[in-house]
XYZ file of C-alpha atoms in Angstrom:
684
model
C 77.750 -3.320 147.793
C 81.113 -4.515 148.145
C 84.637 -2.168 147.649
C 85.267 -3.276 144.069
C 81.573 -1.881 143.000
C 81.442 1.834 142.636
C 78.895 3.922 144.941
C 77.089 4.973 142.274
C 73.317 6.084 141.886
C 70.893 3.889 139.798
C 70.124 5.054 136.781
C 73.648 6.759 136.737
C 75.447 6.645 133.222
C 78.122 4.327 132.609
C 81.217 5.607 134.389
C 84.544 7.447 132.585
C 87.345 4.983 134.377
C 91.039 5.868 134.498
C 93.814 3.986 136.247
C 96.403 4.503 138.032
C 99.500 2.212 138.556
C 103.251 2.297 140.003
C 104.036 0.728 136.599
C 102.077 3.492 134.884
C 102.972 6.978 133.443
C 101.359 10.458 133.443
C 101.914 10.734 129.810
C 99.669 8.188 128.716
C 95.771 7.753 128.726
C 95.152 6.510 131.974
C 92.574 4.133 130.593
C 94.137 1.230 130.339
C 94.497 -1.135 133.887
C 98.057 -1.937 132.665
C 100.689 -0.802 130.101
C 99.875 -2.522 126.762
C 102.761 -4.600 124.845
C 104.564 -2.169 123.040
C 104.197 0.196 126.452
C 102.833 2.986 124.550
C 99.959 3.363 126.403
C 98.667 2.593 129.792
C 97.757 3.608 133.287
C 99.058 7.168 135.058
C 101.515 6.897 137.019
C 99.926 9.234 139.814
C 96.960 10.266 141.578
C 97.456 13.893 140.680
C 97.965 13.167 137.101
C 94.538 11.743 136.941
C 92.704 14.517 138.784
C 94.503 16.561 136.290
C 92.747 14.514 133.685
C 89.170 14.744 135.273
C 89.813 18.697 135.042
C 90.728 18.518 131.597
C 87.484 16.757 130.691
C 85.632 19.222 132.690
C 87.022 22.166 130.499
C 86.193 20.567 127.027
C 82.737 19.918 128.101
C 79.647 19.826 130.944
C 80.919 16.090 132.878
C 77.771 14.267 132.432
C 79.201 10.563 133.379
C 80.330 9.597 137.136
C 84.141 9.358 137.215
C 86.389 6.344 138.519
C 89.953 6.526 139.245
C 90.980 2.925 139.977
C 94.305 3.077 141.808
C 96.480 -0.423 141.362
C 98.346 -1.942 144.194
C 101.875 -0.134 145.186
C 102.863 2.960 146.989
C 102.315 6.132 145.903
C 104.774 8.555 147.157
C 103.861 12.696 147.610
C 106.422 15.243 147.435
C 103.314 17.463 148.527
C 99.622 16.607 149.604
C 97.015 15.799 147.185
C 94.822 18.978 147.070
C 91.222 18.514 145.557
C 89.353 21.935 144.801
C 85.843 23.125 143.746
C 87.511 22.456 140.490
C 87.672 18.968 140.983
C 84.227 18.421 141.922
C 81.879 15.894 140.825
C 78.187 16.323 140.800
C 74.969 14.176 142.709
C 74.509 12.169 139.885
C 78.248 12.240 138.627
C 80.436 11.485 141.278
C 83.980 11.072 140.885
C 85.497 8.316 143.196
C 88.962 7.267 143.487
C 89.331 3.813 145.453
C 91.330 0.639 145.171
C 91.610 -1.249 142.433
C 89.582 -4.562 142.972
C 91.702 -7.211 145.334
C 94.798 -4.829 145.432
C 95.969 -1.977 148.437
C 97.510 1.200 147.094
C 99.440 3.109 149.853
C 99.398 6.888 149.821
C 103.040 7.918 151.793
C 104.241 10.785 152.615
C 107.463 9.167 153.704
C 110.833 8.142 152.381
C 112.702 5.145 152.810
C 116.065 5.415 154.411
C 118.777 3.093 153.840
C 121.471 2.956 157.025
C 125.251 3.181 155.417
C 127.047 1.585 158.022
C 127.329 0.259 161.357
C 128.860 1.594 164.483
C 129.461 0.729 168.357
C 127.552 2.798 170.392
C 128.043 2.299 174.670
C 128.398 -1.315 173.458
C 125.601 -1.438 171.003
C 125.485 -2.131 167.143
C 123.851 1.136 166.184
C 122.835 1.517 162.358
C 123.858 4.721 160.982
C 122.629 6.558 157.540
C 124.142 10.048 156.833
C 121.034 12.286 155.414
C 122.810 14.915 153.336
C 119.329 16.967 153.355
C 119.304 17.147 157.485
C 122.819 17.888 157.666
C 121.731 20.820 154.892
C 118.689 22.305 156.976
C 116.384 21.232 154.239
C 114.872 18.129 156.398
C 114.313 17.545 160.214
C 112.071 14.670 161.174
C 110.632 13.607 164.756
C 109.010 10.271 164.071
C 110.721 6.581 162.525
C 109.368 3.681 161.522
C 110.944 0.365 161.164
C 108.729 -2.354 159.488
C 105.495 -0.496 159.709
C 105.756 -0.231 163.328
C 106.709 3.138 165.168
C 110.112 3.670 167.202
C 110.813 5.255 169.985
C 113.121 8.447 170.454
C 115.190 7.984 173.509
C 113.808 9.393 176.537
C 114.692 9.812 180.425
C 113.711 8.427 182.499
C 113.105 4.969 180.614
C 110.145 4.106 182.452
C 108.122 6.249 184.647
C 108.738 9.582 185.241
C 110.763 12.691 186.958
C 108.822 15.054 189.021
C 109.287 19.098 188.593
C 111.286 19.683 192.512
C 109.949 23.799 192.363
C 109.787 26.699 189.988
C 110.809 29.997 190.599
C 108.487 32.645 191.387
C 105.858 30.009 192.707
C 105.314 30.510 196.116
C 101.688 29.284 197.553
C 100.647 26.570 194.740
C 96.870 26.342 195.190
C 96.825 30.218 195.143
C 98.031 30.218 191.350
C 95.443 29.821 188.960
C 95.112 27.716 185.813
C 97.102 29.681 183.831
C 99.757 30.735 185.656
C 102.383 29.175 183.541
C 106.055 29.422 183.770
C 108.841 29.129 181.220
C 111.532 27.994 183.605
C 111.346 25.003 186.841
C 114.152 23.302 189.040
C 114.581 19.488 188.465
C 116.097 17.119 190.856
C 120.021 16.704 190.706
C 120.812 14.389 188.033
C 118.053 14.420 186.092
C 118.718 16.860 183.357
C 122.302 17.512 181.826
C 123.321 19.867 179.109
C 122.870 17.410 176.636
C 124.085 17.006 173.144
C 121.839 19.449 170.929
C 119.893 20.293 173.666
C 117.348 22.719 171.693
C 116.410 19.534 170.206
C 115.275 17.868 173.552
C 111.573 17.903 174.613
C 110.295 18.392 177.888
C 106.815 16.546 178.562
C 105.019 17.895 181.068
C 101.997 15.573 182.273
C 99.516 17.913 184.506
C 95.790 18.487 184.704
C 93.989 17.052 181.688
C 96.998 17.655 179.216
C 100.199 17.116 178.265
C 102.645 20.262 177.565
C 105.490 19.004 174.924
C 108.227 22.012 175.281
C 111.665 22.064 173.371
C 114.523 23.100 176.023
C 116.057 26.404 175.634
C 119.037 26.430 178.054
C 120.068 23.942 181.279
C 121.557 25.806 184.220
C 123.580 22.874 185.866
C 124.381 24.766 189.252
C 120.764 25.763 189.798
C 119.174 22.494 188.116
C 117.276 25.148 186.688
C 115.619 23.703 183.239
C 114.711 26.630 180.577
C 111.871 26.020 178.410
C 111.809 27.573 174.779
C 107.864 28.803 175.342
C 105.754 29.440 178.500
C 103.894 26.488 179.491
C 99.924 27.010 179.263
C 98.807 25.593 182.801
C 100.051 26.370 185.948
C 103.102 23.571 186.649
C 101.215 21.880 189.344
C 99.806 18.292 189.405
C 96.340 19.112 188.924
C 94.282 20.501 192.018
C 96.770 19.459 194.678
C 99.537 21.447 196.273
C 102.119 19.107 194.586
C 104.646 19.403 191.344
C 103.994 17.299 188.102
C 105.624 14.308 186.441
C 107.151 14.948 183.271
C 110.092 13.194 180.843
C 112.592 14.224 178.924
C 112.531 13.018 175.213
C 115.280 13.081 172.135
C 118.158 12.774 174.398
C 121.261 11.414 172.464
C 123.057 9.971 175.648
C 119.763 7.905 176.313
C 119.919 6.025 173.435
C 120.422 2.806 174.530
C 117.714 0.139 174.071
C 116.557 -1.796 170.849
C 114.184 0.093 168.986
C 115.491 3.624 170.039
C 116.585 6.320 166.750
C 117.974 9.793 167.435
C 118.842 12.401 164.403
C 121.457 14.441 164.703
C 120.470 17.589 162.767
C 124.221 18.930 163.263
C 125.546 16.175 161.145
C 122.330 15.154 158.960
C 123.068 11.282 160.975
C 120.428 9.109 162.329
C 121.145 6.378 164.726
C 119.028 3.347 165.252
C 119.705 0.645 167.518
C 118.077 -2.638 165.712
C 116.153 -5.243 167.241
C 117.227 -8.395 167.530
C 115.052 -9.602 164.211
C 115.696 -6.753 161.978
C 118.335 -6.784 159.155
C 120.287 -4.014 157.864
C 120.184 -5.140 154.359
C 116.052 -5.827 154.129
C 114.437 -3.541 157.171
C 112.335 -0.981 155.790
C 112.680 2.279 157.508
C 110.737 5.302 157.076
C 110.570 8.943 158.459
C 107.844 11.324 157.027
C 108.935 14.045 154.293
C 105.412 15.457 154.656
C 104.270 17.465 157.743
C 100.917 17.094 158.912
C 99.109 16.906 155.630
C 98.457 13.940 153.142
C 95.588 15.040 151.407
C 93.139 18.283 151.524
C 89.813 18.994 150.321
C 89.900 22.624 149.737
C 86.482 24.310 149.038
C 86.384 28.454 148.910
C 83.746 28.965 151.658
C 83.371 32.916 151.180
C 82.526 32.332 147.378
C 80.661 29.391 147.509
C 82.638 27.286 145.726
C 82.625 23.966 147.225
C 84.667 20.331 146.944
C 81.613 18.231 145.715
C 80.685 14.977 145.369
C 84.441 13.378 145.721
C 85.192 9.727 147.381
C 87.967 8.379 148.436
C 87.750 4.374 148.758
C 89.707 1.226 149.850
C 93.056 3.489 149.856
C 95.937 3.461 152.638
C 97.152 6.864 153.864
C 100.725 7.039 155.694
C 103.324 8.607 157.290
C 102.821 12.397 158.071
C 105.253 14.467 160.130
C 104.540 16.517 163.568
C 105.337 19.835 164.519
C 105.269 21.806 168.396
C 101.575 22.758 169.342
C 100.447 23.889 172.762
C 96.601 22.686 173.341
C 94.701 23.308 176.510
C 92.468 20.377 175.714
C 92.088 17.164 173.443
C 94.791 18.512 171.502
C 91.930 20.439 169.639
C 94.652 22.454 167.807
C 96.688 19.388 165.912
C 95.454 19.052 162.158
C 94.412 15.910 160.857
C 96.212 14.284 157.869
C 93.162 14.163 155.733
C 91.797 17.931 156.107
C 88.561 18.835 154.566
C 87.073 22.778 154.436
C 84.014 23.657 152.505
C 83.461 20.214 151.466
C 80.072 18.650 150.322
C 78.631 15.159 149.977
C 82.273 14.095 149.999
C 83.290 10.507 151.744
C 86.461 8.870 153.083
C 85.305 4.857 153.347
C 86.980 1.693 153.725
C 90.120 3.517 153.807
C 93.179 3.092 156.485
C 95.023 5.858 157.969
C 98.082 5.156 160.112
C 101.621 6.516 161.314
C 100.390 10.172 161.448
C 101.771 12.881 163.643
C 98.141 14.463 164.232
C 95.006 13.136 163.951
C 93.749 10.558 161.092
C 90.801 13.022 159.896
C 89.784 16.525 160.495
C 86.380 18.016 158.996
C 86.634 21.929 158.711
C 84.870 25.201 158.822
C 82.152 24.914 155.957
C 81.503 21.237 155.797
C 78.044 19.725 155.550
C 77.347 15.997 154.593
C 80.641 14.183 154.989
C 80.751 10.554 155.081
C 83.662 9.212 157.171
C 82.800 5.158 156.893
C 84.529 1.715 157.650
C 87.671 3.119 158.036
C 90.711 1.968 160.311
C 92.654 4.980 161.831
C 95.491 3.842 163.715
C 99.120 4.902 165.212
C 98.164 8.549 165.475
C 100.393 10.827 167.114
C 96.773 12.627 168.033
C 93.882 11.191 167.727
C 91.274 9.571 164.961
C 88.486 12.224 163.490
C 87.820 16.063 164.325
C 84.751 17.351 163.467
C 83.927 20.916 163.569
C 85.844 23.856 164.587
C 86.588 25.477 168.134
C 85.002 28.562 167.353
C 81.166 29.364 167.043
C 80.643 29.798 163.467
C 80.488 33.376 162.157
C 78.131 33.054 159.806
C 75.709 30.167 158.725
C 78.088 28.983 155.857
C 80.953 28.521 157.954
C 79.071 25.846 160.246
C 80.031 22.033 160.153
C 76.849 19.817 160.256
C 75.100 16.314 159.139
C 77.956 14.253 159.531
C 78.387 10.466 159.622
C 80.649 8.856 161.078
C 80.140 5.394 161.705
C 81.789 1.823 161.295
C 85.385 2.816 162.263
C 88.243 1.503 164.103
C 89.796 4.002 165.647
C 92.788 2.811 168.107
C 95.943 3.335 169.761
C 96.117 7.213 169.552
C 97.537 9.965 171.414
C 101.155 8.803 170.631
C 102.791 12.297 170.319
C 100.000 14.378 171.948
C 98.536 12.296 174.594
C 95.488 14.671 175.113
C 94.089 13.890 172.065
C 90.818 11.789 171.824
C 89.078 9.398 169.357
C 86.449 11.020 168.027
C 86.065 15.075 168.656
C 83.468 16.962 167.956
C 83.725 20.814 168.995
C 81.248 23.351 167.378
C 79.186 20.846 165.179
C 75.654 19.923 165.013
C 73.232 17.243 163.799
C 76.078 14.662 163.150
C 75.687 10.541 163.719
C 78.435 9.114 165.563
C 77.567 5.373 165.554
C 78.809 1.931 165.234
C 82.580 2.799 165.994
C 85.413 0.742 167.855
C 87.622 3.205 169.829
C 90.103 1.841 171.868
C 93.667 2.941 173.252
C 93.821 6.285 174.037
C 95.031 8.223 176.432
C 92.933 11.047 177.371
C 89.024 10.440 176.379
C 86.819 8.710 173.668
C 84.506 10.693 172.174
C 83.942 14.356 173.108
C 81.101 16.246 172.051
C 80.923 20.266 172.513
C 83.392 23.177 173.006
C 81.409 25.548 175.049
C 81.852 25.664 178.684
C 78.747 26.517 181.102
C 75.621 27.890 180.045
C 77.022 30.078 177.106
C 75.731 29.819 172.856
C 76.433 26.583 171.699
C 76.142 25.588 168.193
C 76.740 21.643 169.115
C 73.516 20.210 169.449
C 71.181 17.395 167.907
C 74.505 15.074 168.050
C 73.766 11.224 168.256
C 76.206 9.491 169.678
C 75.205 5.430 169.646
C 76.259 1.698 169.580
C 79.748 2.681 169.940
C 82.340 0.339 171.735
C 84.734 2.573 173.910
C 87.352 1.027 176.385
C 91.066 1.076 177.289
C 90.991 5.048 178.262
C 93.166 6.627 179.987
C 95.958 4.220 180.769
C 96.419 6.286 183.938
C 98.797 8.997 182.699
C 96.141 12.062 182.702
C 92.855 12.912 184.643
C 89.358 14.291 184.139
C 88.171 11.944 180.931
C 85.833 10.290 180.358
C 84.773 7.298 177.903
C 82.069 9.830 176.780
C 82.823 13.353 177.261
C 79.990 16.776 176.666
C 80.418 20.181 177.100
C 77.892 22.772 177.016
C 73.867 23.068 176.030
C 73.125 20.753 173.754
C 69.302 19.916 172.874
C 68.628 16.993 170.897
C 72.022 15.400 171.590
C 71.244 11.769 172.536
C 74.085 8.862 174.035
C 72.510 5.553 173.845
C 73.698 2.154 173.304
C 76.826 2.385 174.282
C 79.356 0.014 175.429
C 82.010 1.655 178.008
C 84.260 0.096 180.071
C 88.227 -0.194 181.550
C 88.408 4.011 182.015
C 91.429 4.905 184.146
C 92.833 8.184 184.967
C 95.867 9.513 187.241
C 94.703 11.205 189.751
C 90.777 11.915 189.624
C 88.274 11.729 187.004
C 88.147 8.353 185.402
C 84.440 8.363 184.443
C 82.173 6.487 181.798
C 80.022 9.348 180.784
C 81.395 12.313 181.925
C 78.737 15.380 181.059
C 81.096 18.192 182.075
C 80.543 22.043 182.365
C 76.861 23.167 181.268
C 76.180 20.209 179.746
C 72.231 20.313 179.424
C 68.851 18.534 177.506
C 71.183 15.552 176.773
C 69.592 12.239 176.631
C 71.428 9.215 178.202
C 69.836 5.946 178.072
C 70.402 2.207 176.993
C 74.215 2.336 178.082
C 76.178 -0.404 179.505
C 79.130 0.918 181.626
C 81.214 -0.681 184.195
C 85.232 -1.354 185.572
C 86.087 2.982 185.807
C 88.307 4.512 188.035
C 85.828 7.213 189.210
C 82.293 6.876 188.924
C 80.460 5.176 186.012
C 78.058 8.231 185.113
C 79.453 11.987 186.162
C 77.564 15.135 185.646
C 80.282 18.289 186.822
C 77.104 20.723 186.316
C 74.414 21.215 183.859
C 70.358 20.903 183.968
C 67.391 18.722 183.062
C 69.681 15.875 181.570
C 67.733 12.498 181.314
C 69.617 9.662 182.917
C 67.410 6.230 181.980
C 67.531 2.916 181.080
C 71.291 2.351 181.821
C 73.252 -0.190 183.551
C 76.214 1.433 185.569
C 78.468 -1.043 187.320
C 81.662 -1.381 189.068
C 83.053 2.304 189.672
C 86.143 1.892 192.109
C 85.240 5.472 193.615
C 81.481 5.186 193.338
C 78.674 4.833 190.716
C 76.872 7.808 189.657
C 78.702 11.323 190.513
C 77.673 15.063 190.310
C 80.254 17.568 191.347
C 78.132 20.749 191.931
C 74.639 20.713 192.653
C 73.136 24.614 191.814
C 70.097 25.824 193.864
C 66.932 25.795 192.314
C 67.710 24.020 189.001
C 67.484 20.072 188.587
C 70.624 18.394 187.314
C 69.335 15.408 185.944
C 66.328 12.691 185.837
C 67.963 9.533 186.954
C 65.306 6.684 186.147
C 64.746 2.770 185.681
C 68.743 2.313 185.470
C 70.447 -0.956 187.079
C 73.405 0.333 189.801
C 75.633 -2.094 190.543
C 78.540 -1.560 193.386
C 81.016 -3.615 195.081
C 81.832 -1.254 198.391
C 81.728 1.742 197.223
C 79.032 4.395 197.553
C 75.675 4.303 194.858
C 75.426 8.262 194.649
C 78.335 11.051 195.617
C 78.171 14.153 195.755
C 81.163 16.342 194.422
C 83.065 19.798 195.863
C 79.996 22.008 195.692
C 77.275 19.273 196.089
C 74.962 18.973 198.920
C 72.629 16.758 198.411
C 69.914 18.522 200.584
C 70.080 20.998 197.318
C 67.422 18.174 195.928
C 69.419 18.693 192.285
C 68.566 14.914 190.875
C 64.915 13.402 190.423
C 65.926 9.666 191.523
C 63.462 7.269 191.267
C 62.559 3.504 189.837
C 65.781 2.488 189.793
C 67.269 -0.820 191.028
C 70.463 -1.082 193.143
C 72.628 -4.017 194.052
C 75.874 -4.421 195.956
C 77.969 -7.547 194.968
C 80.060 -6.963 198.409
C 76.585 -7.123 200.658
C 77.852 -3.825 202.291
C 75.292 -1.419 203.284
C 74.067 0.932 200.523
C 75.043 4.518 200.750
C 75.291 7.770 199.204
C 78.657 9.998 200.261
C 79.517 13.805 200.107
C 83.252 14.173 199.411
C 83.299 17.513 200.359
C 81.681 17.010 204.046
C 82.348 13.249 204.166
C 78.798 12.783 205.297
C 77.382 9.456 204.504
C 73.677 8.615 203.845
C 72.039 5.224 204.208
C 69.469 3.872 201.987
C 66.775 5.221 204.512
C 68.124 8.452 204.931
C 68.668 8.824 201.199
C 64.917 8.122 201.251
C 64.246 10.984 203.507
C 65.951 13.379 201.624
C 63.006 12.237 198.924
C 65.350 10.649 196.503
C 64.380 6.658 195.125
C 61.309 6.331 197.291
C 60.494 3.550 194.541
C 63.452 2.308 194.081
C 64.226 -1.740 194.952
C 67.223 -3.015 196.212
C 67.340 -6.764 194.617
C 70.197 -9.112 192.757
C 69.081 -8.012 189.068
C 69.917 -11.400 187.828
C 72.267 -11.236 185.024
C 73.634 -14.184 182.958
C 77.197 -13.978 184.247
C 78.281 -10.929 185.574
C 81.883 -12.207 186.341
C 82.179 -12.136 183.057
C 80.159 -9.156 182.312
C 77.611 -10.327 180.653
C 74.682 -8.277 181.843
C 71.690 -10.033 179.923
C 68.887 -10.024 182.194
C 66.984 -13.416 182.952
C 63.809 -13.910 182.940
C 62.761 -13.722 186.507
C 64.938 -10.534 186.647
C 63.195 -8.070 189.471
C 64.293 -5.027 186.705
C 61.542 -6.025 185.094
C 59.111 -4.568 187.493
C 60.627 -0.972 187.559
C 60.033 -1.023 184.042
C 63.609 -1.546 182.614
C 63.483 -2.430 179.052
C 65.785 -5.553 177.697
C 69.289 -4.085 176.548
C 70.531 -5.576 173.062
C 74.109 -4.609 172.249
C 74.816 -6.901 170.050
C 75.069 -4.645 167.246
C 77.524 -2.490 169.345
C 80.826 -1.469 167.575
C 81.838 -1.756 163.367
C 78.970 -3.466 161.478
C 80.497 -5.898 158.654
C 80.724 -4.273 154.905
C 77.246 -4.269 153.443
C 75.230 -5.002 156.823
């Protein structure tokens, strides 16, 4: 099936077709793809009018035919989010599809074009200036700007790298402070902060643990170098789990406006300042700022009344330009909304669309959603992450549950531009979902996160399949405690298989490939390839009875397999028929509360190899004790594992296919074929 062929059931009646075009009129019938000769009839001008026309049809009689809204190429500006309710629903036999006209690319925009009025000199640079009355009058203030389709930065200090907090009033012994011991003040180093213009529009971005905290300044005491924030930080102002103060930078500083591509919006006088790049022309540059905050489209069903939004599909459309506001989230920027938001939606789809230049997540599938499809989309340049599924809270009632969501064949990349701790795909309290064949890269925290219960408590997230995803270039050394794939809680039926994960880099600790965090239990991890991670390729914090088999784990810089916390009498995981390749670092690493003497693992029938030629070893980080392979076996581990060159086809170029004479076959290793990893071509 191609994009211009409607997704209709076999035997469906001939569909009703409406057309929408920038050259149309909402007073016309919408039945023609272009205006007629005397311009007395033609397409609608807005998608909203097409939606309302379908409502009118349904009021007149039962809608017994599918409806297709063909949207012509061009830009459709939204003054408010496009909203679908139960009134707009189709049915299984008569779905409603809003799709791109064949061969054309309609853009649904929450932005507004801005034309500079004149040029002035500022610090020796030519600066374009636009005067915006709505900003001066307090009716509009935007935090993002896009020039010729590219995100542009606000001025920040330092220009590169980070400052570091000097001290925090009231803090004494840093390591005695609890995680939630936040503060509204901190002392900076002399010269790092000043009483800048519009200081309450300046934002401090603290980077510590696994989150960023973006908080506007309230004031600055220059005599004491004391920064006062507009709200208390969520976490203690400490650099993770060590006795040091964290990094930070300040953003939206007018006095720092100095580099091509930087911009500043002065709300006091309504002026936008922009330093153009060398190839930009004031007369032809397309400068767009978002008018809408967070949302471009909403599917809003009434879960309480059982009035769902059903059988509506968005297909082949481009959605751009939505702004953000200040939100603090303790992990994964999970409180940040999605530009396309669904609540109480059933059997709806977002297919082959493009979502970009938004302030939050691209798509959010919220409370009461069932059987939603997110297929073949490109989601990029987000202030936060790609796709959110489910809620942070356990469903209060069965009708609140989010389940049977299909997220496949999407390209999700370059996120976390504002909320650095956002992830590519976040699945909270949600079950029975398929997350497959996605390509996820260039995030500052985690690729895919599944589960939202810490420890062994009640967990709605289970029976999720995470497979055939290509995840890489995660972390970029900005935050800590992250992974390519991350899980939480007891998740029977959840499987992680046939994923390719590589190049994961944390700031201080915890740049893991597959990371089973607190309480992760009853999860099957098989047939994955993970390599080039800052920490271990596979890491489990604590949990029970996970199965890790038939994977290839290679070149973790701190070790290959990690277990942070063993629990007496419990088996954390079974580790069998895996190929583990090191380059001089330990095979197994025990963490802060682990003793290998607890025998929390069942490990055997694996193949180990160290390309450096160094003797294989396993290390307890807390005690510093190192075990040779013989001592490891005396503990009862890997009695039948082998040490041998696995004979990969081209290890230097990360081709992990095995030759026919590989010794891995002798341990029962099954061939891995990851040629199908990542998005499939349409129709395959």
